CSV table of C-alpha atoms (C1' of nucleotides) in Angstrom, one decimal:
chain,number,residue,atom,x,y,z
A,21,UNK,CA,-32.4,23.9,18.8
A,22,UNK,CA,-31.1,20.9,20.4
A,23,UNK,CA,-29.1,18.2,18.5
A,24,UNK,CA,-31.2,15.5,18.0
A,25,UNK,CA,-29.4,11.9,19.5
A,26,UNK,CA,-31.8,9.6,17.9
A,27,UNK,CA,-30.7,10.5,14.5
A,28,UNK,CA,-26.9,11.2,15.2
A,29,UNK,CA,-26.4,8.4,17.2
A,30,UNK,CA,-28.2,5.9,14.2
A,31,UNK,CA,-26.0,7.2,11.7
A,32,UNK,CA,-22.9,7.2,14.2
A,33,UNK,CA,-23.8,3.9,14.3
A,34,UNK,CA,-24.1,3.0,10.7
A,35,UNK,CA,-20.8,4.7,9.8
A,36,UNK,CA,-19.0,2.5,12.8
A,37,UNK,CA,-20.7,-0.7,11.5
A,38,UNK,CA,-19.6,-0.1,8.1
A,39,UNK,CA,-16.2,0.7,8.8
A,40,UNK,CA,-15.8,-2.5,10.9
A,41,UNK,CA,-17.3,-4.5,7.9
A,42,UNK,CA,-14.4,-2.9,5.8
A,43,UNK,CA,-11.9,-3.1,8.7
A,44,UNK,CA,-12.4,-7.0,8.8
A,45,UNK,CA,-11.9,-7.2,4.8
A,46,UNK,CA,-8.6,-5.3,4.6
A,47,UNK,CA,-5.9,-3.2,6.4
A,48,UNK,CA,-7.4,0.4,7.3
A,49,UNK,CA,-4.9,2.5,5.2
A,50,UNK,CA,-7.1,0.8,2.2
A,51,UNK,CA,-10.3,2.0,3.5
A,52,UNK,CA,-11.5,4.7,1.9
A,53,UNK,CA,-13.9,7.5,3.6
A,54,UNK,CA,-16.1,6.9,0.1
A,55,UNK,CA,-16.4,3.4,0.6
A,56,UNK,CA,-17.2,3.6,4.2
A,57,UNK,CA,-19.8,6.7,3.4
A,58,UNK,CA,-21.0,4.2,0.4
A,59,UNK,CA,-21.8,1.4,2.4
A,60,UNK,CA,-23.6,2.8,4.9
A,61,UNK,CA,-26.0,5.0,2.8
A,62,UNK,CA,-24.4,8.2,3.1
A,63,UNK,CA,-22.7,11.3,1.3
A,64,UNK,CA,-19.0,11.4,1.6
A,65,UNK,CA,-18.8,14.5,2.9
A,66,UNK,CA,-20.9,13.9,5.8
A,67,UNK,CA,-18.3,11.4,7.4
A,68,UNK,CA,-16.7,14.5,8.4
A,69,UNK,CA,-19.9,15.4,10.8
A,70,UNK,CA,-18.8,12.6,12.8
A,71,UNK,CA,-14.7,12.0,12.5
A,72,UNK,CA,-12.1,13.4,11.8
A,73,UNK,CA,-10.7,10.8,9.3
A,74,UNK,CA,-10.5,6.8,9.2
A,75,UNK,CA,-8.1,6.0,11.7
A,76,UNK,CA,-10.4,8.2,14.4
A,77,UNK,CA,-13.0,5.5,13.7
A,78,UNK,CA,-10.9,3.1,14.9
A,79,UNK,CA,-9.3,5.0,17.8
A,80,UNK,CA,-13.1,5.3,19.0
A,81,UNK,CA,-13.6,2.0,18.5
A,82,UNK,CA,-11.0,1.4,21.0
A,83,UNK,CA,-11.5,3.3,23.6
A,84,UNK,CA,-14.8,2.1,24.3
A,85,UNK,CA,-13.5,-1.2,23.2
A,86,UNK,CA,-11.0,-0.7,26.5
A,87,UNK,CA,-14.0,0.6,28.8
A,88,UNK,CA,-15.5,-2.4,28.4
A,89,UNK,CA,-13.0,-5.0,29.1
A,90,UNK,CA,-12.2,-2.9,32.5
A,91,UNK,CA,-16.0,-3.4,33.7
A,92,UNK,CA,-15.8,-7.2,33.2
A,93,UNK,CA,-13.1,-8.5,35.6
A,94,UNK,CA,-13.1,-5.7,38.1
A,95,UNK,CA,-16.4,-7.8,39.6
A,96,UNK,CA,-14.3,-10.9,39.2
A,97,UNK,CA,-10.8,-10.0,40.9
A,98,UNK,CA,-12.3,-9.2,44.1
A,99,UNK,CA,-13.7,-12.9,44.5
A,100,UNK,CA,-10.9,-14.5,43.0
A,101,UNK,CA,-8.5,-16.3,45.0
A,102,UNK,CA,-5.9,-16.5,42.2
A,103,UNK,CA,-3.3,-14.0,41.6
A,104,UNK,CA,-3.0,-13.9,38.6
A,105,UNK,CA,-6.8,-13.5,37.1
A,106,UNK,CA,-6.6,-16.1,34.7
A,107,UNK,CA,-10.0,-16.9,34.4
A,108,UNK,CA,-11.1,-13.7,33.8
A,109,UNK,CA,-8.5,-12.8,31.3
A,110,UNK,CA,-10.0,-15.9,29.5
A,111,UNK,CA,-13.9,-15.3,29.7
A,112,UNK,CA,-13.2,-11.4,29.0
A,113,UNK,CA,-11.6,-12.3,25.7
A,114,UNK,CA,-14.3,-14.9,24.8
A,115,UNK,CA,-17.2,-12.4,25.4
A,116,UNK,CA,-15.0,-9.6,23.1
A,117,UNK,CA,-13.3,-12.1,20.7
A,118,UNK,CA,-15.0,-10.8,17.3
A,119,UNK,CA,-13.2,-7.0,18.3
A,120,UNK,CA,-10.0,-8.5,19.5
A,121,UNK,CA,-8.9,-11.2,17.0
A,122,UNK,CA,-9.4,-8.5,14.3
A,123,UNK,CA,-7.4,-5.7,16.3
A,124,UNK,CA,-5.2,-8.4,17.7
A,125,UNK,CA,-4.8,-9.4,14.1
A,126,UNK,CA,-2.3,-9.9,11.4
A,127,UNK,CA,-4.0,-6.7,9.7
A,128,UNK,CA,-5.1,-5.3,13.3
A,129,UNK,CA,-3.9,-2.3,15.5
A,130,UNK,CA,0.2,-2.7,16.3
A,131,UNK,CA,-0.5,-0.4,19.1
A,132,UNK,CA,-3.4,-2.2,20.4
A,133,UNK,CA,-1.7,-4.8,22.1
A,134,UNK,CA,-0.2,-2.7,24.1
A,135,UNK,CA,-3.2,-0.6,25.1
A,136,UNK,CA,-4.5,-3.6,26.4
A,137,UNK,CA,-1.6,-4.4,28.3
A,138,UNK,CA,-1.2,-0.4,29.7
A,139,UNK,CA,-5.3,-0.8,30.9
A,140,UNK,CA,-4.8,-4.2,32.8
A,141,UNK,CA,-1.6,-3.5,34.3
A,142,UNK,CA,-2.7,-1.2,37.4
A,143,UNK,CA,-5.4,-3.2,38.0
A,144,UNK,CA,-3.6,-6.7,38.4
A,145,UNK,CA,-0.7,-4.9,40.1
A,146,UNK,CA,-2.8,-3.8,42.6
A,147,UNK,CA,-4.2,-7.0,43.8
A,148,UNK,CA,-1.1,-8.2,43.5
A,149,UNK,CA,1.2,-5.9,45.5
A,150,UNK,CA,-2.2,-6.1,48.2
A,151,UNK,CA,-1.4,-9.8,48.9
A,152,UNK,CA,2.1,-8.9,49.3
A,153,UNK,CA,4.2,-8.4,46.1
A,154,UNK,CA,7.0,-6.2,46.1
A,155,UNK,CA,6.5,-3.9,43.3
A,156,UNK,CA,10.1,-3.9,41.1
A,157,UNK,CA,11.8,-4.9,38.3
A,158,UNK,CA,11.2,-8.5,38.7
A,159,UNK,CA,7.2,-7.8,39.1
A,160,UNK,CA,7.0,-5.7,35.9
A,161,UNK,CA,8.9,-8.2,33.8
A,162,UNK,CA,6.7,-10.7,35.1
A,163,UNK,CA,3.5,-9.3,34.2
A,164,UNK,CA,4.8,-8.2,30.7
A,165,UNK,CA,6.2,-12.1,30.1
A,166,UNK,CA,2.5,-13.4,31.6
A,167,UNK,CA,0.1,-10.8,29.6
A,168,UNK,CA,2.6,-11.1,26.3
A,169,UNK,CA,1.8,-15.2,26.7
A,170,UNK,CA,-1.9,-14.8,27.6
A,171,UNK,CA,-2.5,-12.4,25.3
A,172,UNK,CA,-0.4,-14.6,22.4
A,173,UNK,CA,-2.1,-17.9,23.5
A,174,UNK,CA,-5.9,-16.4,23.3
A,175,UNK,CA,-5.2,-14.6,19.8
A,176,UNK,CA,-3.5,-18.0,18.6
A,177,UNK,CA,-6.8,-20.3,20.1
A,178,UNK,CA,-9.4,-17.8,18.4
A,179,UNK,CA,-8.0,-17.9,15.2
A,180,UNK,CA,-7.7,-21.7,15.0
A,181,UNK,CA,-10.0,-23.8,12.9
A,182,UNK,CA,-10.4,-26.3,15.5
A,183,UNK,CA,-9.6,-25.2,19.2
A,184,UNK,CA,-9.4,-27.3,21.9
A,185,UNK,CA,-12.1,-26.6,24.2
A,186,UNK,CA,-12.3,-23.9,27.2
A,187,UNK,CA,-11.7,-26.1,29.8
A,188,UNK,CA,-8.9,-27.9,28.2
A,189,UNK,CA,-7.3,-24.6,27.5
A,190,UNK,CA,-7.3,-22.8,31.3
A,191,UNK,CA,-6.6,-26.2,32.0
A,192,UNK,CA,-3.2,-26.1,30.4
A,193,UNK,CA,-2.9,-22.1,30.9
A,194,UNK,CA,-2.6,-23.1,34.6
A,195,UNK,CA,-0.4,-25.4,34.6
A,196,UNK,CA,2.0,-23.1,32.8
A,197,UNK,CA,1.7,-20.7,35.2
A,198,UNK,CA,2.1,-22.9,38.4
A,199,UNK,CA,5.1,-24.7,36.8
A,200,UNK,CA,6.6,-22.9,33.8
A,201,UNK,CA,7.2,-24.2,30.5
A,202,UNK,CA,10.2,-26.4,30.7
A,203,UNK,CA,7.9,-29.4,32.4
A,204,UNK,CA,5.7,-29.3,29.3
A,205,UNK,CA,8.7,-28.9,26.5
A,206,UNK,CA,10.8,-31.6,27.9
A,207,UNK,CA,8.3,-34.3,27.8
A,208,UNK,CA,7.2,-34.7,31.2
B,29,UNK,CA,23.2,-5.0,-21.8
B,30,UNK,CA,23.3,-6.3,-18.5
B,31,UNK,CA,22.3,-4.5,-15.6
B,32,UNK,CA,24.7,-3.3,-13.6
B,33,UNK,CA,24.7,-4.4,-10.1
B,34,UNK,CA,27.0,-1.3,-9.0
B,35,UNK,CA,24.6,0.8,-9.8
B,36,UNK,CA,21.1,-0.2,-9.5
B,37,UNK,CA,22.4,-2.1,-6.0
B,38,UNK,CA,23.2,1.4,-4.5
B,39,UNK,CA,20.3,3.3,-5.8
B,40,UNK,CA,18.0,0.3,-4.1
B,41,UNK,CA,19.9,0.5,-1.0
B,42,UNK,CA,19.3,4.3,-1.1
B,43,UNK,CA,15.5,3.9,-1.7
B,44,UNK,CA,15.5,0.9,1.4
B,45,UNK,CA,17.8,3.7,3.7
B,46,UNK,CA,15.4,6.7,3.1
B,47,UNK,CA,12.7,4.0,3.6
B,48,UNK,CA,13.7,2.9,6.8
B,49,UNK,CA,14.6,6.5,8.5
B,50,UNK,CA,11.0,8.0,7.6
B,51,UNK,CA,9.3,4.4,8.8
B,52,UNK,CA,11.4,4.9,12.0
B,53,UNK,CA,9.3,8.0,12.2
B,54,UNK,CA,6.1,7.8,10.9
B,55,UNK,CA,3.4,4.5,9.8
B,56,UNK,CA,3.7,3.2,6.7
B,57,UNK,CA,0.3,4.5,5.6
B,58,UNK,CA,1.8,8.1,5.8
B,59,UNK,CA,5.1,7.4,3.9
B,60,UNK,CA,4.6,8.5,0.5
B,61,UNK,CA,7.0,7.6,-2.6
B,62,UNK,CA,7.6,11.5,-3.3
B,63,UNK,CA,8.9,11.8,0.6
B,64,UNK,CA,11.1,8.4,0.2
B,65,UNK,CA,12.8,9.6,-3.2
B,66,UNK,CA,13.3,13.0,-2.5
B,67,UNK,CA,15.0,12.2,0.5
B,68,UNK,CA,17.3,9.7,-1.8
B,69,UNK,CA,17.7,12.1,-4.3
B,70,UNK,CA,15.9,10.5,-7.1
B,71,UNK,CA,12.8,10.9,-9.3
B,72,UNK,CA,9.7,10.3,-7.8
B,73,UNK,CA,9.6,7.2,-11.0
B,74,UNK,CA,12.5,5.5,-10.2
B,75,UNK,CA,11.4,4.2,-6.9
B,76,UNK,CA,9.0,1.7,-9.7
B,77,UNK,CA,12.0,0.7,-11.2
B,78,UNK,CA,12.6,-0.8,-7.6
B,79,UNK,CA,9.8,-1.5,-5.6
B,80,UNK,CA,5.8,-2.2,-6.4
B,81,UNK,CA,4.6,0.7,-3.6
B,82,UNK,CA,5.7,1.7,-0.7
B,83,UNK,CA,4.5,-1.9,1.4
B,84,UNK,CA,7.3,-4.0,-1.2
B,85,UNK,CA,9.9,-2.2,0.5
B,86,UNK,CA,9.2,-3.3,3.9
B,87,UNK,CA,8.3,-6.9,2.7
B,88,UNK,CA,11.5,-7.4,1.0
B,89,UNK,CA,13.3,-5.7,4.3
B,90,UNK,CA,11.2,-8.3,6.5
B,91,UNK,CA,12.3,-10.7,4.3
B,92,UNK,CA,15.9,-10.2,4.9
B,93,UNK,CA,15.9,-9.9,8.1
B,94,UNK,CA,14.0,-13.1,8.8
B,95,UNK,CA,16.5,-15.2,6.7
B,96,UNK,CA,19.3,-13.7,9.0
B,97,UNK,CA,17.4,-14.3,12.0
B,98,UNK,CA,17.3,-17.8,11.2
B,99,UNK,CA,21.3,-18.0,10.5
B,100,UNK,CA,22.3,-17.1,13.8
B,101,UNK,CA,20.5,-19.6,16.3
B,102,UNK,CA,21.3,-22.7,14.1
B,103,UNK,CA,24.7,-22.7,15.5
B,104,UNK,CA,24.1,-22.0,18.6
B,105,UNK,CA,21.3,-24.6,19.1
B,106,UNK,CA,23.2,-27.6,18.1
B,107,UNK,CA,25.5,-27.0,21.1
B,108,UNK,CA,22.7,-26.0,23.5
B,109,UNK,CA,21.8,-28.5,26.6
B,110,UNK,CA,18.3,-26.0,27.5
B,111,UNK,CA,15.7,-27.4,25.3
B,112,UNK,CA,14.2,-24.3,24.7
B,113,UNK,CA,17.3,-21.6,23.4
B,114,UNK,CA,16.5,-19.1,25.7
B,115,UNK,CA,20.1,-17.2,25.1
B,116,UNK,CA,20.0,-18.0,21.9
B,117,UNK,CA,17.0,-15.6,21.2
B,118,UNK,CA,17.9,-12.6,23.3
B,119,UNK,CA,21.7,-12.5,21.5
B,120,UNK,CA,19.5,-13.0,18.0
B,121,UNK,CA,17.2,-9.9,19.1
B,122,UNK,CA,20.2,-7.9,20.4
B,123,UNK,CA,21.6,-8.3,17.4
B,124,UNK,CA,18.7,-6.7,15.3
B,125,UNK,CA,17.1,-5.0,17.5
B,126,UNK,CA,17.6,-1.5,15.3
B,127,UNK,CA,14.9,-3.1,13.2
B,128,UNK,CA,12.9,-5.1,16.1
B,129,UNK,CA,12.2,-2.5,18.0
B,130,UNK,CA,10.6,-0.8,15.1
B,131,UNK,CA,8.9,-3.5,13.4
B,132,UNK,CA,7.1,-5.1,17.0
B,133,UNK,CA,6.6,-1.7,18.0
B,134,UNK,CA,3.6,0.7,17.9
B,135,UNK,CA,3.9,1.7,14.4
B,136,UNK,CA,5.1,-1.5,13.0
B,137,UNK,CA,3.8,-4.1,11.2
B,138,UNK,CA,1.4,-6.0,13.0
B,139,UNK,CA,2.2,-9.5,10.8
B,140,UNK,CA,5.7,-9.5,11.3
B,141,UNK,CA,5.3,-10.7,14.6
B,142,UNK,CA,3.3,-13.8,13.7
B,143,UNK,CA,6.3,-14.1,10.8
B,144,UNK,CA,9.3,-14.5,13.2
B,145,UNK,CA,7.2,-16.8,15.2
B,146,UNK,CA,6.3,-18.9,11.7
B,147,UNK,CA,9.8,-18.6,11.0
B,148,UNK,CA,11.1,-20.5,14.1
B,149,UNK,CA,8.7,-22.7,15.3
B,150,UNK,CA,9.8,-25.4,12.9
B,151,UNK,CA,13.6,-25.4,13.8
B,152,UNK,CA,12.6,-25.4,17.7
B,153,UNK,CA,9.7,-28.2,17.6
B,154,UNK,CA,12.5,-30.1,15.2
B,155,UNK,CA,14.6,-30.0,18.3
B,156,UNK,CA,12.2,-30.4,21.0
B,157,UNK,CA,10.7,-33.3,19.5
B,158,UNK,CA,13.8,-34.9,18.8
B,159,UNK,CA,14.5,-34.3,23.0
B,160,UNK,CA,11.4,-36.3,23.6
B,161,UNK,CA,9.0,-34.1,23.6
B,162,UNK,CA,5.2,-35.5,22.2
B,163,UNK,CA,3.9,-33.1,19.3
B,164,UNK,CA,0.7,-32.6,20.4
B,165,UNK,CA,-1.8,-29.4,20.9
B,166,UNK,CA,0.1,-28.8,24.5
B,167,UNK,CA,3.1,-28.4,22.8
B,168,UNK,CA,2.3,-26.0,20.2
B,169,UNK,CA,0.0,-24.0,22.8
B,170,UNK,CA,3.6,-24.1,24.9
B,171,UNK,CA,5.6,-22.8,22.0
B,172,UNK,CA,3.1,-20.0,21.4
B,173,UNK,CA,3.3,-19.4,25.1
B,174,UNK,CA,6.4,-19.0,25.4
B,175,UNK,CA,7.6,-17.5,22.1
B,176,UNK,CA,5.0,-14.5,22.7
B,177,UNK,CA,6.2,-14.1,26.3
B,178,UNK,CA,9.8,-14.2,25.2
B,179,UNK,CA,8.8,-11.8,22.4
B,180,UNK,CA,6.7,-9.5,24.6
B,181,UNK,CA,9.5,-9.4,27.2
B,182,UNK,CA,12.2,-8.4,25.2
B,183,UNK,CA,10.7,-5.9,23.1
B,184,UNK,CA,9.7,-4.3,26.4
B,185,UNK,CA,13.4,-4.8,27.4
B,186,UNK,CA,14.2,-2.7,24.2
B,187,UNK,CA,12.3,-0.2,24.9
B,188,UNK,CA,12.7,0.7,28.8
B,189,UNK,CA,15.1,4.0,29.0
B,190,UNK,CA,17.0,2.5,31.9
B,191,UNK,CA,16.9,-1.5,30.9
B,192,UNK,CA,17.8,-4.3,33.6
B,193,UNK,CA,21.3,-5.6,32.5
B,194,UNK,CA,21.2,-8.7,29.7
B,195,UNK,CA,22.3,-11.2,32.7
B,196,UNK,CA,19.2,-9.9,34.4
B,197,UNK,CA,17.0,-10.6,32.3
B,198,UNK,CA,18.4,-13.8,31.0
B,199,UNK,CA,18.1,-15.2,34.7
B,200,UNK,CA,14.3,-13.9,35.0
B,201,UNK,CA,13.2,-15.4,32.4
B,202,UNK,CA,14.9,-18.8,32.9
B,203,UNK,CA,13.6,-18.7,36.5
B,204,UNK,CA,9.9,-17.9,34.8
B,205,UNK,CA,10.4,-20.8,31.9
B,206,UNK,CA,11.4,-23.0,34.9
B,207,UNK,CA,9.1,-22.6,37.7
B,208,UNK,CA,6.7,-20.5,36.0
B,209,UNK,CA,5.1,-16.6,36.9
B,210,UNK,CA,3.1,-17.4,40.1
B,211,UNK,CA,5.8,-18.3,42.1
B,212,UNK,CA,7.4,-14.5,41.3
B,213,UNK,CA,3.8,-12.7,41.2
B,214,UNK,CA,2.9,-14.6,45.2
B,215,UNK,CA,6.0,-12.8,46.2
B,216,UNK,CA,7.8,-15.9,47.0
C,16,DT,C1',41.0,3.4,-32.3
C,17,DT,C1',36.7,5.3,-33.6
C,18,DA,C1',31.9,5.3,-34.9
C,19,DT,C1',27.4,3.6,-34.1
C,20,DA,C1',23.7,0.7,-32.5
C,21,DT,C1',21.7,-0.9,-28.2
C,22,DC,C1',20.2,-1.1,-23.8
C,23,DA,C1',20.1,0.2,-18.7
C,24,DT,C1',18.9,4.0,-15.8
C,25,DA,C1',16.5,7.9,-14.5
C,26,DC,C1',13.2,11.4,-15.6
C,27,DG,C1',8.8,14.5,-16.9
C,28,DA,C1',4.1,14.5,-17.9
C,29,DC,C1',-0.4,12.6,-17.9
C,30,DA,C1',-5.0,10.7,-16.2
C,31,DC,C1',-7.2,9.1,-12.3
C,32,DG,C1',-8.7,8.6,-7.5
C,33,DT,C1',-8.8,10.3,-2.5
C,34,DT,C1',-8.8,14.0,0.8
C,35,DG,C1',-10.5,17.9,3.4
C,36,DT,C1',-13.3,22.0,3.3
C,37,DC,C1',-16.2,25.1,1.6
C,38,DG,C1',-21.2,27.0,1.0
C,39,DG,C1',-25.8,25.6,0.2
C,40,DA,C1',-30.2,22.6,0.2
C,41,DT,C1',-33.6,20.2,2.9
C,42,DA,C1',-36.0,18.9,7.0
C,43,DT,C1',-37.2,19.4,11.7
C,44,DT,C1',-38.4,22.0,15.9
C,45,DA,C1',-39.7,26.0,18.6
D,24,DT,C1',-42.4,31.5,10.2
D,25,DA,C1',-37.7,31.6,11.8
D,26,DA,C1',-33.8,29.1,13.2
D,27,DT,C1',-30.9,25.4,13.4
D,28,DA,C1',-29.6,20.4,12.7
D,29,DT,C1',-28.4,17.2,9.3
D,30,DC,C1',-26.9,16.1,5.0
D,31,DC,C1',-25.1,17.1,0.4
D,32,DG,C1',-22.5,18.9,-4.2
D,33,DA,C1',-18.4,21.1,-5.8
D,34,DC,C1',-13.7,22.6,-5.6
D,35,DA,C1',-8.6,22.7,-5.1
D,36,DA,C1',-4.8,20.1,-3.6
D,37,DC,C1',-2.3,15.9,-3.3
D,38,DG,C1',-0.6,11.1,-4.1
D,39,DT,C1',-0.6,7.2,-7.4
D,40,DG,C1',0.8,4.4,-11.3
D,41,DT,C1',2.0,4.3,-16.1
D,42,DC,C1',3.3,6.1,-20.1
D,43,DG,C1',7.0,7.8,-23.5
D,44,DT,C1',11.6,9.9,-23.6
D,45,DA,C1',16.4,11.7,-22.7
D,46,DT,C1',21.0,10.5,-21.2
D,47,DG,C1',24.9,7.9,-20.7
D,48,DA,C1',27.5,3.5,-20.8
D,49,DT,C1',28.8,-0.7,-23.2
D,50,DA,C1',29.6,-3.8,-27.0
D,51,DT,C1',30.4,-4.5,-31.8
D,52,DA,C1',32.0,-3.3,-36.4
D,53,DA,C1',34.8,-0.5,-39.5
DNA sequence: TTATATCATACGACACGTTGTCGGATATTA
DNA sequence: TAATATCCGACAACGTGTCGTATGATATAA
C-alpha cells in the first residue's frame, strides 16, 4: 500500500499553516506542539508523523522559503545590466514580504539572515567576477556591507506604517550605491 | 535587615557568568534554570530570587551593555570632523565584541540588533542634523543603510578565522561610505 | 558582653504543563 | 478479507514556578 499524498500533503499543510499563524503571534520556543496540533484539528501525537519537533517546522519552512527566492532573480540577472541586482533584490522581497518580515523579524530566525545572504552570494559573485571583478577581500566585504544594507533597508520599509513608495525607494537605494552615503548625510 | 550587596551581588554575577557560558553554546530556548544553577553552584530556587526566567537574564545583560555602548562614542563624537563616526563604531564593537559576536550571531537574539540601532540613532541624527543635514525619510533610510551595513560588516569581521587588519577595514568602509559599492563591485 | 528577635539568603518539595514514544484503533486500498 | 496508512490515547520523564522552611548574620536589649 502506497502512501496516499492527497491526505498527507493536506494535513502537512494544515500543521504548516498553523504553526505560521502561531509563529507570527509569538517567538517559536513559546509554541507548543499541542497548540499547533490544536489549531489545526489534530491529535498531538500525530505532529510527530510529520516533524520531528517545532523548530523542524520552521527549518522546512525555510528551505523551501530559500528555493524560491533563487528561482526569482536568476531570470532577472541575466538581462540586467546592473551589477549589483538591485531591482531584483527589491521585487524578490516584495513578492515574499509576509515570510521575510516575520523571519527577518524582531521575534524571527537569527540565523535566517544569514541564510539568505550564504544563498545569494555565489550567484551575485558570479555575475560579478564575469564582468570583471577580482574576487578578494575587498569583494567579499563589499557584498556583506551591500546585502547587510539591502537587507536592513527592505526589513525597515516593510515594517513601516507608512512607506514611501517603490519607486521612491530604488530610487534612493541607487543613489546610495552609485555615490555612498556621505552625499546624503552631509546635506547635499 | 538590609540586603547585603556583598553577597547577593556575587551570587547574581554567578547566575549572569554561568548564563553567559551555556548561551555562548547553546539558544536560549535550550538553557534551562537547573543547567544555569548547577553550574553556579546553587539551588535550582535561588536563580527566582534573581531573575524572572531564563529571558530576564539576557535582557538585563542587553541592558548593560547597551548603556555602555552608548558611553564610549559620546566622547569621541564631539571631537570627530566625519559626520558619520565611522571609527567610532568599530573601536565600540571591538571593545564588546565577546558579547557581539554572540548576541548578532546565529544563536542570538534577533531584537538586540534593532536595539543597538534604537539606541544610537538618536545621538547620530542629533549630530547630523546639527551638520546640516535635512531630517527627512532619506535620511533615516540612510541611517538604516548604513548602520545595518556597518553592523553586518563588522560582525562578519568578527567572525572571519583570518580577519583583514582593523586599518583595513576601516579604509573599506570609508571608501564604501564615500563613493559607495558599485565603484568596488565594477572592479574599478 | 551576651541573649534573643528579626530578617536576608538559600533550599526542598509540590502541582502543573510539555515532550517524545509507545502500542492500538480506525479507515482505506488491493 | 488482509494489509497497511493515518491518526489517536496513554505513559514516563523532564522543566517550570511557587510554596513553606532551615540556616546564618545582624541589630537591639539585658
Amino acid at each position: 500500500m502506497k502512501k496516499n499524498p492527497a491526505i498527507t500533503a493536506q494535513t502537512k499543510q494544515n500543521l504548516n499553516q498553523a504553526f505560521w499563524e502561531l509563529y507570527c503571534m509569538k517567538r517559536i520556543d513559546k509554541i507548543t506542539i499541542k497548540e499547533i496540533t490544536m489549531r489545526a484539528g489534530y491529535n498531538r501525537s500525530t505532529f510527530y508523523e510529520y516533524f520531528s519537533d517545532v523548530y523542524d517546522v520552521l527549518e522546512q519552512l525555510e528551505e523551501r522559503l530559500i528555493a524560491n527566492l533563487q528561482e526569482l532573480p536568476v531570470q532577472q540577472l541575466s538581462s540586467q545590466k546592473d551589477p549589483f541586482p538591485l531591482e531584483a533584490l527589491v521585487s524578490m522581497f516584495s513578492h515574499h514580504s509576509k515570510y521575510l518580515v516575520v523571519l527577518l523579524g524582531d521575534q524571527g530566525d537569527p540565523a535566517f539572515q544569514g541564510k539568505i545572504k550564504a544563498s545569494m552570494k555565489p550567484m551575485i559573485k558570479e555575475i560579478l567576477i564575469a564582468q570583471g571583478a577580482r574576487d578578494d577581500f575587498e569583494l567579499e566585504y563589499t557584498l556583506e556591507y551591500a546585502l547587510s544594507a539591502m537587507i536592513g533597508v527592505l526589513r525597515y520599509w516593510f515594517s513601516q506604517e507608512e512607506p514611501p513608495s517603490i519607486e521612491k525607494l530604488v530610487e534612493l537605494l541607487t543613489e546610495l550605491s552609485d555615490e555612498g552615503i556621505m552625499k546624503k548625510l552631509i546635506g547635499m
